[in-house]
Short mmCIF file of C-alpha atoms in Angstrom, two decimals:
data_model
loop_
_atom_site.label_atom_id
_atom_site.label_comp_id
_atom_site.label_asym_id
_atom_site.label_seq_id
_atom_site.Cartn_x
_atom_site.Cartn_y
_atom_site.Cartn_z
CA UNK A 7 98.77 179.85 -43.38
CA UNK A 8 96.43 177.17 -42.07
CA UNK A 9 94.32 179.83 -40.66
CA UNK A 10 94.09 181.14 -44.91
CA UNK A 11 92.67 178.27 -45.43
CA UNK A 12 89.71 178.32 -43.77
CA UNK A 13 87.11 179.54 -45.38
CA UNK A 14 83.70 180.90 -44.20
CA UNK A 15 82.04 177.44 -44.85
CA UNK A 16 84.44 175.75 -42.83
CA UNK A 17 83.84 178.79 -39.57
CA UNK A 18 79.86 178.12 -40.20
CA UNK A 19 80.15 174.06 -39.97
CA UNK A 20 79.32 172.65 -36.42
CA UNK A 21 82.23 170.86 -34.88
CA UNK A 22 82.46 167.35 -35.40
CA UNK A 23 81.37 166.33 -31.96
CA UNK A 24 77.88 168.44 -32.34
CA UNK A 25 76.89 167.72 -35.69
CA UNK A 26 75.24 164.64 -34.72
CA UNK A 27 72.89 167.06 -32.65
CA UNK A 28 70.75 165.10 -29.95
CA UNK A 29 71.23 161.72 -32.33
CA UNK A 30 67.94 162.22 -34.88
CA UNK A 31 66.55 164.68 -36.71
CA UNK A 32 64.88 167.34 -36.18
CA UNK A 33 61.03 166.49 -37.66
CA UNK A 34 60.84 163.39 -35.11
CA UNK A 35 62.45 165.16 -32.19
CA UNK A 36 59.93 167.98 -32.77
CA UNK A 37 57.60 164.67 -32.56
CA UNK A 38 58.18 163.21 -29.50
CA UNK A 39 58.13 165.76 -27.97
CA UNK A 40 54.66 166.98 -28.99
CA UNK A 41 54.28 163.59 -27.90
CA UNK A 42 54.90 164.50 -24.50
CA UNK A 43 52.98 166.73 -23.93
CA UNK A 44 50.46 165.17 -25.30
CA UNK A 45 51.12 162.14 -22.98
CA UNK A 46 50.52 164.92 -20.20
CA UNK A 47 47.03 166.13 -21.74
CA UNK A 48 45.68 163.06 -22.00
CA UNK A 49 47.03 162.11 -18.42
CA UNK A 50 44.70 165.05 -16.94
CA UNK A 51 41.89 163.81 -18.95
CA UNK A 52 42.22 159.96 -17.67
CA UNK A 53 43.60 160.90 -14.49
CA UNK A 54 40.82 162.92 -13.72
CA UNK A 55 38.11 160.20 -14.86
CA UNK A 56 40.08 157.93 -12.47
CA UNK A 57 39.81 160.16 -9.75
CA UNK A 58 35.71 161.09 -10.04
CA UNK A 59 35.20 157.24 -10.63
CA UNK A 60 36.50 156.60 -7.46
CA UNK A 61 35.03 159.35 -5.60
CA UNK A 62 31.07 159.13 -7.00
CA UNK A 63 31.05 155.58 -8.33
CA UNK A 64 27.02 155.21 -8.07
CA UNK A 65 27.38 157.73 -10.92
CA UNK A 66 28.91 155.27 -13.61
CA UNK A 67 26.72 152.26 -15.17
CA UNK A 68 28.83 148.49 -15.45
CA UNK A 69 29.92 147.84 -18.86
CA UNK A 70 27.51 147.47 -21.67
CA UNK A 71 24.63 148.68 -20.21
CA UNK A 72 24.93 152.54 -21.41
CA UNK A 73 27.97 152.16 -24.03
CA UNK A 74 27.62 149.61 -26.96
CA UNK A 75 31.08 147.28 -26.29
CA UNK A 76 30.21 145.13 -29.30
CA UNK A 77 30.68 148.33 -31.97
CA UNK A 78 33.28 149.74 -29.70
CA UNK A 79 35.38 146.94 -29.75
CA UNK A 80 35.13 146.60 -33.85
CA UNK A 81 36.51 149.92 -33.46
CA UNK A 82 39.26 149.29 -31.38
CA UNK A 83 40.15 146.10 -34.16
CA UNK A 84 39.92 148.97 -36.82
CA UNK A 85 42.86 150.60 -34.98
CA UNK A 86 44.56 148.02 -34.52
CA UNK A 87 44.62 147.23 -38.00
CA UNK A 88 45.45 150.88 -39.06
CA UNK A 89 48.68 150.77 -36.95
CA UNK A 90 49.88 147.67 -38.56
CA UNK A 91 48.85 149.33 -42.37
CA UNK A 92 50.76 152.38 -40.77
CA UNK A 93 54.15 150.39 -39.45
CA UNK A 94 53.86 148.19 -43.07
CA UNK A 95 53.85 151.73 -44.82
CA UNK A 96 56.68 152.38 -43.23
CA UNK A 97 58.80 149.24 -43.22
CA UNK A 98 58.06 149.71 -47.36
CA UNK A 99 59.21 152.52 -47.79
CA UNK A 100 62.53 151.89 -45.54
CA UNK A 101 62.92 148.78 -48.16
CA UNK A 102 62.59 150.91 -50.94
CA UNK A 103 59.02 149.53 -51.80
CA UNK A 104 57.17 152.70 -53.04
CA UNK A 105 54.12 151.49 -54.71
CA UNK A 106 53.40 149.21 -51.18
CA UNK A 107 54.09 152.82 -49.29
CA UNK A 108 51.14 154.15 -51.42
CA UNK A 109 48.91 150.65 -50.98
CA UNK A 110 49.69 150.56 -47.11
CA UNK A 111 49.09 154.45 -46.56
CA UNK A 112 45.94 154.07 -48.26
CA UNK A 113 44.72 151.42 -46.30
CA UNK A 114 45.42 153.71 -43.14
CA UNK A 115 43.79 156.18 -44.39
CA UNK A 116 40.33 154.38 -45.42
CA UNK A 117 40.78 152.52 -41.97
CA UNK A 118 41.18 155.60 -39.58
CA UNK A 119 38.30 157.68 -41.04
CA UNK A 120 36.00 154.36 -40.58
CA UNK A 121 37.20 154.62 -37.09
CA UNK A 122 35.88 158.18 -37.24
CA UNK A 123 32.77 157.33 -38.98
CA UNK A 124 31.86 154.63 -36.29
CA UNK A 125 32.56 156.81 -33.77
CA UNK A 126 30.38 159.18 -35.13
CA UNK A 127 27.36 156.38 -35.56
CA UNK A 128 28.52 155.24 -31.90
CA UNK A 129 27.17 159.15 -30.53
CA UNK A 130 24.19 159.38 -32.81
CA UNK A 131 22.79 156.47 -31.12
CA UNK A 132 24.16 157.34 -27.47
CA UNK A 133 22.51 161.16 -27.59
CA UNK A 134 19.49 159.53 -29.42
CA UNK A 135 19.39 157.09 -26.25
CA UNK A 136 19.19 160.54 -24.12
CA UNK A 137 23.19 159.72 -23.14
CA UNK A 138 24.77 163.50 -23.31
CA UNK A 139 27.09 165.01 -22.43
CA UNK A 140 25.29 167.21 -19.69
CA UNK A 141 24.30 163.77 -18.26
CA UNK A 142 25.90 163.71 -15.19
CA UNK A 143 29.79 163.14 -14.81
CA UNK A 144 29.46 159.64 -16.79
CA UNK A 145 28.47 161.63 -19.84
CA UNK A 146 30.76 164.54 -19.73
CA UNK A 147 33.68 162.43 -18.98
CA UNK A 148 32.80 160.18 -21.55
CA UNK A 149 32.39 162.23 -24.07
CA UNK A 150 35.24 164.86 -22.99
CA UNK A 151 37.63 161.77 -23.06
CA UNK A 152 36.65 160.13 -26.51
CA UNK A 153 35.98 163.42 -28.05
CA UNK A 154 39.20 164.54 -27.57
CA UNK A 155 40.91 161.70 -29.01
CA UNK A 156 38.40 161.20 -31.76
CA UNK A 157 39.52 164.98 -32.52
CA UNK A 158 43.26 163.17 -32.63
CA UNK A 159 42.07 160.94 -35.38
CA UNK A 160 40.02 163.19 -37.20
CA UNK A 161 43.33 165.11 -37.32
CA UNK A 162 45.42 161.85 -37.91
CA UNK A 163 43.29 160.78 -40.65
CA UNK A 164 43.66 164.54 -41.97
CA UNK A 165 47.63 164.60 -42.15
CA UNK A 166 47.81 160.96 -43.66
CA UNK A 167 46.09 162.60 -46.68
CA UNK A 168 49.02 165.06 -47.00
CA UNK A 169 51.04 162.10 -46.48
CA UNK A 170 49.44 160.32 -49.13
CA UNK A 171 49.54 162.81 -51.68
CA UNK A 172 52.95 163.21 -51.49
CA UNK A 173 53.87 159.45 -51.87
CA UNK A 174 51.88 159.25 -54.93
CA UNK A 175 53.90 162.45 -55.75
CA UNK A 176 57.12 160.45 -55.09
CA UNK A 177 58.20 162.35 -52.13
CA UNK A 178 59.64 159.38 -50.46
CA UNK A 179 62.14 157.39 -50.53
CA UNK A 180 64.19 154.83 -49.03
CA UNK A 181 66.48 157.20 -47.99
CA UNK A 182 64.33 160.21 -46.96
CA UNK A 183 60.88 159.38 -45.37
CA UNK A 184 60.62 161.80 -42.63
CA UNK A 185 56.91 163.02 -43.16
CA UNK A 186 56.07 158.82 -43.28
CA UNK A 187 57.93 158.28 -39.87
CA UNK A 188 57.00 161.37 -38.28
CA UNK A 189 52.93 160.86 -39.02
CA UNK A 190 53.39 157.21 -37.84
CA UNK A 191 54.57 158.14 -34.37
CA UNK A 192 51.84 160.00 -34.64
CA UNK A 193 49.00 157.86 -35.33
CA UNK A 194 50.33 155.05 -33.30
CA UNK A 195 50.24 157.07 -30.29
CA UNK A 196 46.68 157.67 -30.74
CA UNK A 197 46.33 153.62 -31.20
CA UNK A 198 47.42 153.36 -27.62
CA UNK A 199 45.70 156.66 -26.09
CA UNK A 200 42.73 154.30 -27.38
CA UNK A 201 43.81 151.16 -26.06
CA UNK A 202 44.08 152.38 -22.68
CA UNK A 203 40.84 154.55 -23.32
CA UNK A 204 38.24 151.63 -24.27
CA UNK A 205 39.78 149.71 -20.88
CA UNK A 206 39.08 152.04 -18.87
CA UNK A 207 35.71 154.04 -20.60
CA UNK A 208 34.38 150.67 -21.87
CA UNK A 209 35.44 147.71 -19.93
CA UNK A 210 35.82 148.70 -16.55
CA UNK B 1 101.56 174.71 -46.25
CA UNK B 2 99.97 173.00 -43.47
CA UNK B 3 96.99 171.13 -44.86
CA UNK B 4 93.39 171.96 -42.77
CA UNK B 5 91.91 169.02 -41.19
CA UNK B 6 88.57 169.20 -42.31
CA UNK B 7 86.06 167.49 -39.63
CA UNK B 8 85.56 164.10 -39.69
CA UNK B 9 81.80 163.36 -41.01
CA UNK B 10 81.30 160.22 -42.63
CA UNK B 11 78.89 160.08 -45.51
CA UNK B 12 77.04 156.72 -44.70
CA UNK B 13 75.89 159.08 -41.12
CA UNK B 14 72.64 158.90 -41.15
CA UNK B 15 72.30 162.59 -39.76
CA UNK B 16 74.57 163.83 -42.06
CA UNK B 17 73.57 167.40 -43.09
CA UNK B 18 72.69 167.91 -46.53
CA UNK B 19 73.54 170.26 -49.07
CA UNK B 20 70.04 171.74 -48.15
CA UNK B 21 70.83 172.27 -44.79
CA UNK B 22 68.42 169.54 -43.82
CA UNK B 23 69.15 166.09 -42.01
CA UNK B 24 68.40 162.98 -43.48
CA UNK B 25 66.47 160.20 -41.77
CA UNK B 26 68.48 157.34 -40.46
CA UNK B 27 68.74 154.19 -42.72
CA UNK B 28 67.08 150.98 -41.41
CA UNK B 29 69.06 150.49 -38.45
CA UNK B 30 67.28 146.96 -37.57
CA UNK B 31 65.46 144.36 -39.52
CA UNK B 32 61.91 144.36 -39.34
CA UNK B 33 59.88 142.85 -36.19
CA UNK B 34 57.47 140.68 -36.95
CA UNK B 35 54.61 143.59 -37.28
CA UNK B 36 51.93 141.18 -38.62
CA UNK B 37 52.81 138.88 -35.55
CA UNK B 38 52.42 141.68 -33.03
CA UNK B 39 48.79 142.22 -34.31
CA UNK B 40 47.36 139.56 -34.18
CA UNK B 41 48.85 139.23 -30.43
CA UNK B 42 47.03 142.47 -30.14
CA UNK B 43 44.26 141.90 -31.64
CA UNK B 44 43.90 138.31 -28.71
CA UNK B 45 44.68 140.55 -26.25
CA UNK B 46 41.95 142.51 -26.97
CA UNK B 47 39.52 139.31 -27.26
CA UNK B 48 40.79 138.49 -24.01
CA UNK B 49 40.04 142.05 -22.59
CA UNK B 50 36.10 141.65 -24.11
CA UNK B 51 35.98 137.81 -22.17
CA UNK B 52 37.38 138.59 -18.81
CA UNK B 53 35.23 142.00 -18.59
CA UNK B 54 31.96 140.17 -18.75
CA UNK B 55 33.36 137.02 -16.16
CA UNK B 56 31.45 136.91 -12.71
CA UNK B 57 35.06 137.30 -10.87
CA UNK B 58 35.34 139.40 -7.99
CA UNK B 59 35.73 143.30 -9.71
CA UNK B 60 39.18 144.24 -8.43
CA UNK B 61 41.05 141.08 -10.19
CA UNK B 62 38.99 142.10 -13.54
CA UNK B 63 40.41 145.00 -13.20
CA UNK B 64 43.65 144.12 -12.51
CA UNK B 65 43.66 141.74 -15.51
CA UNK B 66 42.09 144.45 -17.67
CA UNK B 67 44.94 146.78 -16.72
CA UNK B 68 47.31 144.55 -16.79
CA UNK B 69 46.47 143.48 -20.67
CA UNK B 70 46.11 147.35 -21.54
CA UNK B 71 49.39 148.22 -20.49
CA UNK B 72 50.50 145.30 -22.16
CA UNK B 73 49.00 146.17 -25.55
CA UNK B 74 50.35 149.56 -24.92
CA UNK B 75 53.84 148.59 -24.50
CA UNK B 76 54.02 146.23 -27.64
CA UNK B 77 52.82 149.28 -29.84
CA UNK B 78 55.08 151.88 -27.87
CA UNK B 79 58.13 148.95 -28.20
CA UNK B 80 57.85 147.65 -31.93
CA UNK B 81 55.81 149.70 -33.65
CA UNK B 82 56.80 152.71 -32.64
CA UNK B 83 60.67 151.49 -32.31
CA UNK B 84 61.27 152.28 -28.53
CA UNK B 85 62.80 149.08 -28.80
CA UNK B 86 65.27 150.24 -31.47
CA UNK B 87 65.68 153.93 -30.47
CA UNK B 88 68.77 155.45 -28.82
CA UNK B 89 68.48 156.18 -25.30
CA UNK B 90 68.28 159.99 -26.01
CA UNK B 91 64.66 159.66 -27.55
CA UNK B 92 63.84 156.44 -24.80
CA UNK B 93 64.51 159.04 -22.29
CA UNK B 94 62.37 162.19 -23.90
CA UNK B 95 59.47 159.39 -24.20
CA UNK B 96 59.06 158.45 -20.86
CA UNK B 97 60.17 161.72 -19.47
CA UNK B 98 56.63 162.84 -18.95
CA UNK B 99 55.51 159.38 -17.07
CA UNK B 100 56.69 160.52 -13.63
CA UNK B 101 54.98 164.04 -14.51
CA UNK B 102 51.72 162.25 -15.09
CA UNK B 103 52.07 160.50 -11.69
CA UNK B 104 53.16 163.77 -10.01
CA UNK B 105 49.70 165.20 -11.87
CA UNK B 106 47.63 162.34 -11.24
CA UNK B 107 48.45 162.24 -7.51
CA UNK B 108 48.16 165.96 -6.59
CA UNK B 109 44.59 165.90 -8.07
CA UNK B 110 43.53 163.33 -6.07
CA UNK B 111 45.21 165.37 -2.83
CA UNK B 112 42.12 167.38 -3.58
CA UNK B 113 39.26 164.92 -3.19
CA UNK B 114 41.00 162.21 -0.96
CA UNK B 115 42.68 164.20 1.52
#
């Protein structure tokens, strides 16, 4: 008799000990662990700029004499800022805050493409200055390094559109913001990809 | 008739399926950190970064210093705004799974010009 009673819903449900699945869902576990890997990309990138630093130093100027620190540093604020517009996006929408979602999301997204933008200026002026890429291993690490995570915020900037678009759309809310956390993992990784970038590329 | 025990899953779960097949994001778990206070502790660090970079101090302890803020600044973003801080240990585990990869990486590169 019990077994009458089950129906095919009941067959199809996980067990009770397995529905909680690896403890969060699935569009931030996909995250982190793109996240991963990308932890390993950018490890071969600065790993191998550690590496040829150490071997050929004579081939690396001290700080500020190729690279411009001053704008680069304004940059690295600019980041800064956009991961604290991106976590207050988030923290609003968790508190049910929507029209502070669409303020703080907006404010990422005007601050991450100036980061792009100054970037941008920032190799105008270093190729005008005859500072290429083909210049040696300072310039093609250089540029390999930031290019690649300028790429990273050129797509970050690209996806916090979508993101955008859909809170004005009312996509979100305090009880289903996936696409909002899953974009700020996102972007704050970049933030500290950077951070440990302009140490090491600018500073050092 | 013996009644079927249906399984257990509370509604308040916060990876409760839905009716769409989908899971739902977990509710705020935590109260906020203080995210405005953790920038502008960044945003010193990386003032301090720009003053000890240009000090005449002997290169390895700028260095050191300059390493030792990045990896600071790095943490507080990984820790708060990121919520490593808050996360279970499942997803603590799958983000620093790849750091002993990267030193595995890092050191059989350097095999190649060093040894």
């Amino acid at each position: 008799m019990a077994h009458a009673a089950l129906t095919h819903h009941d067959v199809m449900q996980p067990p009770p000990d397995r529905a909680m699945g690896s403890g969060v869902y699935t569009e931030k576990l996909g995250m982190w662990i793109f996240l991963g890997s990308e932890v390993m990309f950018f490890t071969a990138l600065i790993g191998t700029y550690i590496i040829l630093r150490i071997a050929h130093p004579s081939s690396w100027k001290p700080p500020g004499v190729v690279l411009n620190v001053p704008v680069t540093a304004t940059n690295t604020f600019l980041l800064i800022c956009s991961s604290v517009t991106m976590v207050k996006a988030f923290a609003a929408v968790q508190d049910g805050l929507l029209s502070a979602l669409r303020r703080w999301l907006i404010a990422t997204v005007v601050i991450g493409a100036s980061f792009v933008g100054i970037q941008v200026y920032e190799y105008t002026h270093l190729i005008e200055k005859g500072f290429v890429p083909s210049e040696g291993l300072y310039g093609s690490t250089f540029y390999a390094m930031t290019g690649f995570h300028g790429f990273h915020v050129t797509i970050g900037v690209l996806c916090m559109i979508f993101v955008t678009v859909r809170a004005f759309q009312g996509k979100y809310t305090a009880q289903d913001h996936r696409g909002v956390e899953v974009i700020g993992l996102y972007w704050h990784f970049v933030d500290l990809v950077w951070i440990i970038l302009f140490t090491i590329v600018y500073l050092i | 008739m013996a009644q079927v025990q249906q399984p257990k899953t509370s509604s308040s779960s916060p990876l409760t399926p839905t009716t769409s097949g989908q899971d739902t994001p977990p509710h705020k778990a935590h109260p906020h950190p203080n995210y405005v206070g953790i920038w502008v502790f960044l945003a010193v660090l990386t003032a301090a970064e720009l003053t000890v970079a240009f000090l005449p101090w002997h290169k390895n302890v700028i260095i050191a210093l300059l390493l030792g803020m990045a990896l600071w600044k790095a943490a507080l973003v990984g820790l708060y705004y990121m919520h490593l801080r808050f996360e279970t240990r499942r997803i603590v585990i799958l983000a620093l799974g790849p750091l002993p990869l990267c030193v595995i990486l890092v050191a059989a590169v350097a095999t190649e010009f060093f040894w």
